[in-house]
Amino acid sequence: MKACYRWCGLAAVLVLLAGCSGDDTGAEPTAGLEEAESVEQAPAPEPAPEEPAVEPFAEPVAIDFAATLTGDRRLMVAGESNLPEGARLQIVVERELSGVRWQQRTVLANGRFEAGPLGPGSGMPDGGYTITVNLPEASVQPLEVRRRIGEQGEHLSGPLVGTSRHGLGQVASTSRRFLVGSEPRRTDDRVEVLGVE
């Protein structure tokens, strides 16, 4: 049994000495390096193509629109804007008396937009209405539009531009009041009267 312990102890010492052997220059053994050098290295991945530079939207935002009342007394809204092509707009019609709203999304194409018919199926009751055209936050705009107006709408400028209610950057908005009815009403406000066409 003692002989077994001696042989195990001797084997352990030999293993330790073999592990510590080497030349005194501190150089690493070169065995196996030739193999590693002969293996072909994989080509470096090609860099992703850079996105083309896009000119920021530099002019003041302009949105102009008009509303018409159709034969079934519903509103059609059409207009034009200098915003980038493909911008998403939201049209909101609000009845002043009750606060009831109708809204529709549309897209700017060739500088023009159109929405409608808006209103109840039974037709718009006589009264005052506010029509608003909004350019929502950049986060809901297509990539091409975001590149022009900025990720936070920072390239938007002009009197129609303001800060989003939700703190998501700058937005643009314009509103106009309309009166719907068969008889024009007397008012001191700047308001357009719509009659059935």
Tab-separated table of C-alpha atoms in Angstrom:
chain	number	residue	atom	x	y	z
A	1	MET	CA	0.000	0.000	0.000
A	2	LYS	CA	2.860	2.318	0.847
A	3	ALA	CA	4.386	1.563	-2.520
A	4	CYS	CA	1.152	2.654	-4.208
A	5	TYR	CA	1.241	6.005	-2.389
A	6	ARG	CA	4.883	6.476	-3.383
A	7	TRP	CA	4.125	5.835	-7.050
A	8	CYS	CA	1.148	8.239	-6.954
A	9	GLY	CA	3.258	10.909	-5.246
A	10	LEU	CA	6.082	10.412	-7.777
A	11	ALA	CA	3.614	10.650	-10.677
A	12	ALA	CA	2.197	13.901	-9.287
A	13	VAL	CA	5.677	15.430	-8.954
A	14	LEU	CA	6.538	14.429	-12.548
A	15	VAL	CA	3.328	16.000	-13.845
A	16	LEU	CA	4.087	19.235	-12.022
A	17	LEU	CA	7.649	19.310	-13.337
A	18	ALA	CA	6.462	18.648	-16.877
A	19	GLY	CA	3.974	21.513	-16.639
A	20	CYS	CA	6.618	23.946	-15.449
A	21	SER	CA	9.243	22.981	-18.006
A	22	GLY	CA	10.085	25.286	-20.841
A	23	ASP	CA	12.931	27.497	-21.912
A	24	ASP	CA	14.005	30.491	-19.889
A	25	THR	CA	13.327	33.026	-22.676
A	26	GLY	CA	9.672	33.239	-21.779
A	27	ALA	CA	8.694	32.426	-25.364
A	28	GLU	CA	5.535	30.478	-25.885
A	29	PRO	CA	5.837	27.084	-27.504
A	30	THR	CA	5.202	27.369	-31.219
A	31	ALA	CA	3.658	23.966	-31.758
A	32	GLY	CA	0.216	24.378	-33.325
A	33	LEU	CA	0.742	27.987	-34.471
A	34	GLU	CA	1.598	26.898	-37.960
A	35	GLU	CA	-1.745	25.130	-38.128
A	36	ALA	CA	-3.633	28.220	-36.985
A	37	GLU	CA	-1.883	30.412	-39.564
A	38	SER	CA	-2.727	28.064	-42.392
A	39	VAL	CA	-6.468	28.283	-41.710
A	40	GLU	CA	-8.047	30.932	-43.946
A	41	GLN	CA	-9.632	33.807	-42.109
A	42	ALA	CA	-13.258	34.605	-42.910
A	43	PRO	CA	-13.653	37.832	-44.882
A	44	ALA	CA	-14.672	40.831	-42.791
A	45	PRO	CA	-18.364	41.676	-43.102
A	46	GLU	CA	-19.098	44.516	-45.471
A	47	PRO	CA	-20.221	47.716	-43.768
A	48	ALA	CA	-23.935	48.484	-44.094
A	49	PRO	CA	-24.628	50.975	-46.872
A	50	GLU	CA	-25.084	54.464	-45.514
A	51	GLU	CA	-28.521	55.998	-45.821
A	52	PRO	CA	-28.582	58.822	-48.338
A	53	ALA	CA	-28.490	62.256	-46.787
A	54	VAL	CA	-31.917	63.896	-46.713
A	55	GLU	CA	-32.361	67.632	-46.761
A	56	PRO	CA	-34.233	68.814	-43.642
A	57	PHE	CA	-37.606	70.499	-44.073
A	58	ALA	CA	-36.602	74.168	-43.975
A	59	GLU	CA	-39.679	76.223	-44.923
A	60	PRO	CA	-42.467	77.350	-42.574
A	61	VAL	CA	-45.360	74.878	-42.450
A	62	ALA	CA	-48.330	75.938	-44.589
A	63	ILE	CA	-51.694	74.169	-44.500
A	64	ASP	CA	-54.769	75.553	-46.270
A	65	PHE	CA	-58.133	73.824	-46.543
A	66	ALA	CA	-61.786	74.329	-47.358
A	67	ALA	CA	-64.927	72.432	-46.407
A	68	THR	CA	-68.019	71.705	-48.450
A	69	LEU	CA	-71.376	70.295	-47.443
A	70	THR	CA	-72.542	67.405	-49.618
A	71	GLY	CA	-76.128	66.727	-50.683
A	72	ASP	CA	-76.635	64.468	-47.649
A	73	ARG	CA	-75.371	67.298	-45.364
A	74	ARG	CA	-72.038	65.693	-44.548
A	75	LEU	CA	-68.695	67.522	-44.655
A	76	MET	CA	-65.918	67.025	-47.178
A	77	VAL	CA	-62.567	68.617	-46.328
A	78	ALA	CA	-59.906	69.203	-48.991
A	79	GLY	CA	-56.729	71.220	-48.912
A	80	GLU	CA	-53.079	71.556	-49.715
A	81	SER	CA	-49.824	71.797	-47.804
A	82	ASN	CA	-46.102	72.198	-48.329
A	83	LEU	CA	-45.319	69.367	-45.877
A	84	PRO	CA	-43.222	66.429	-47.166
A	85	GLU	CA	-44.898	63.978	-49.506
A	86	GLY	CA	-46.586	61.108	-47.657
A	87	ALA	CA	-47.125	63.043	-44.403
A	88	ARG	CA	-49.993	61.622	-42.358
A	89	LEU	CA	-52.620	64.189	-41.406
A	90	GLN	CA	-55.611	63.954	-39.106
A	91	ILE	CA	-58.817	65.865	-39.837
A	92	VAL	CA	-61.095	66.553	-36.841
A	93	VAL	CA	-64.591	68.081	-37.037
A	94	GLU	CA	-66.115	69.140	-33.711
A	95	ARG	CA	-69.647	70.366	-33.151
A	96	GLU	CA	-69.408	73.413	-30.883
A	97	LEU	CA	-72.775	72.893	-29.174
A	98	SER	CA	-72.252	69.287	-28.050
A	99	GLY	CA	-68.505	68.674	-28.398
A	100	VAL	CA	-69.203	65.606	-30.573
A	101	ARG	CA	-66.236	64.866	-32.846
A	102	TRP	CA	-65.677	63.077	-36.120
A	103	GLN	CA	-62.166	62.397	-37.325
A	104	GLN	CA	-60.408	60.816	-40.233
A	105	ARG	CA	-56.784	60.217	-41.182
A	106	THR	CA	-55.457	61.031	-44.606
A	107	VAL	CA	-52.115	61.181	-46.436
A	108	LEU	CA	-50.600	64.102	-48.311
A	109	ALA	CA	-50.143	63.220	-51.996
A	110	ASN	CA	-48.814	65.687	-54.584
A	111	GLY	CA	-49.202	68.447	-52.014
A	112	ARG	CA	-52.948	67.801	-51.567
A	113	PHE	CA	-55.164	65.989	-49.077
A	114	GLU	CA	-58.846	65.095	-48.826
A	115	ALA	CA	-61.105	63.618	-46.140
A	116	GLY	CA	-64.760	62.817	-45.817
A	117	PRO	CA	-67.604	62.488	-45.765
A	118	LEU	CA	-67.536	63.429	-42.080
A	119	GLY	CA	-70.507	63.677	-39.756
A	120	PRO	CA	-73.497	61.565	-38.793
A	121	GLY	CA	-75.340	59.540	-41.400
A	122	SER	CA	-78.402	61.707	-40.890
A	123	GLY	CA	-76.399	64.813	-41.850
A	124	MET	CA	-74.893	67.712	-39.926
A	125	PRO	CA	-77.385	69.583	-37.786
A	126	ASP	CA	-77.404	73.360	-38.164
A	127	GLY	CA	-74.861	75.036	-35.953
A	128	GLY	CA	-71.217	75.931	-35.493
A	129	TYR	CA	-68.360	73.538	-36.150
A	130	THR	CA	-64.579	73.712	-35.810
A	131	ILE	CA	-62.501	71.870	-38.382
A	132	THR	CA	-58.872	71.163	-37.453
A	133	VAL	CA	-56.116	69.729	-39.641
A	134	ASN	CA	-53.273	68.225	-37.587
A	135	LEU	CA	-49.820	66.941	-38.464
A	136	PRO	CA	-49.345	64.408	-35.622
A	137	GLU	CA	-46.041	63.604	-33.899
A	138	ALA	CA	-43.056	62.461	-35.958
A	139	SER	CA	-43.180	59.053	-34.261
A	140	VAL	CA	-46.333	58.135	-36.236
A	141	GLN	CA	-45.029	59.470	-39.554
A	142	PRO	CA	-43.418	57.308	-42.277
A	143	LEU	CA	-39.612	57.048	-42.209
A	144	GLU	CA	-39.172	59.342	-45.241
A	145	VAL	CA	-41.221	62.070	-43.550
A	146	ARG	CA	-39.376	61.653	-40.217
A	147	ARG	CA	-36.062	62.114	-42.008
A	148	ARG	CA	-37.260	65.473	-43.371
A	149	ILE	CA	-39.041	66.884	-40.307
A	150	GLY	CA	-36.749	65.332	-37.663
A	151	GLU	CA	-37.321	62.572	-35.111
A	152	GLN	CA	-38.950	65.100	-32.754
A	153	GLY	CA	-40.293	67.427	-35.462
A	154	GLU	CA	-37.366	69.748	-34.769
A	155	HIS	CA	-37.194	70.938	-38.400
A	156	LEU	CA	-40.787	72.228	-38.358
A	157	SER	CA	-41.204	75.988	-38.129
A	158	GLY	CA	-43.789	78.722	-38.582
A	159	PRO	CA	-46.915	79.964	-36.799
A	160	LEU	CA	-48.767	76.640	-37.190
A	161	VAL	CA	-46.103	74.730	-35.219
A	162	GLY	CA	-46.375	73.978	-31.510
A	163	THR	CA	-45.345	71.385	-28.936
A	164	SER	CA	-47.215	68.094	-28.750
A	165	ARG	CA	-49.624	67.715	-25.816
A	166	HIS	CA	-47.855	64.456	-24.940
A	167	GLY	CA	-44.350	65.948	-25.015
A	168	LEU	CA	-43.351	63.956	-28.097
A	169	GLY	CA	-41.842	66.866	-30.030
A	170	GLN	CA	-43.263	69.483	-32.347
A	171	VAL	CA	-46.492	69.172	-34.330
A	172	ALA	CA	-48.432	71.433	-36.696
A	173	SER	CA	-52.108	72.346	-36.547
A	174	THR	CA	-54.587	74.782	-38.059
A	175	SER	CA	-58.291	75.302	-37.317
A	176	ARG	CA	-61.222	77.138	-38.874
A	177	ARG	CA	-64.836	77.698	-37.760
A	178	PHE	CA	-67.799	76.955	-39.997
A	179	LEU	CA	-71.526	77.457	-39.667
A	180	VAL	CA	-73.812	74.864	-41.201
A	181	GLY	CA	-77.356	75.868	-42.031
A	182	SER	CA	-79.725	76.912	-44.736
A	183	GLU	CA	-79.815	80.501	-43.501
A	184	PRO	CA	-76.681	82.529	-42.859
A	185	ARG	CA	-76.447	83.625	-39.241
A	186	ARG	CA	-75.293	86.957	-37.977
A	187	THR	CA	-71.986	86.740	-36.203
A	188	ASP	CA	-69.049	88.977	-35.405
A	189	ASP	CA	-66.615	86.052	-35.565
A	190	ARG	CA	-64.586	85.192	-38.611
A	191	VAL	CA	-66.544	82.195	-39.751
A	192	GLU	CA	-67.512	80.636	-43.065
A	193	VAL	CA	-71.114	79.659	-43.726
A	194	LEU	CA	-71.658	76.372	-45.519
A	195	GLY	CA	-74.765	75.716	-47.544
A	196	VAL	CA	-75.799	72.512	-49.261
A	197	GLU	CA	-74.349	72.306	-52.752
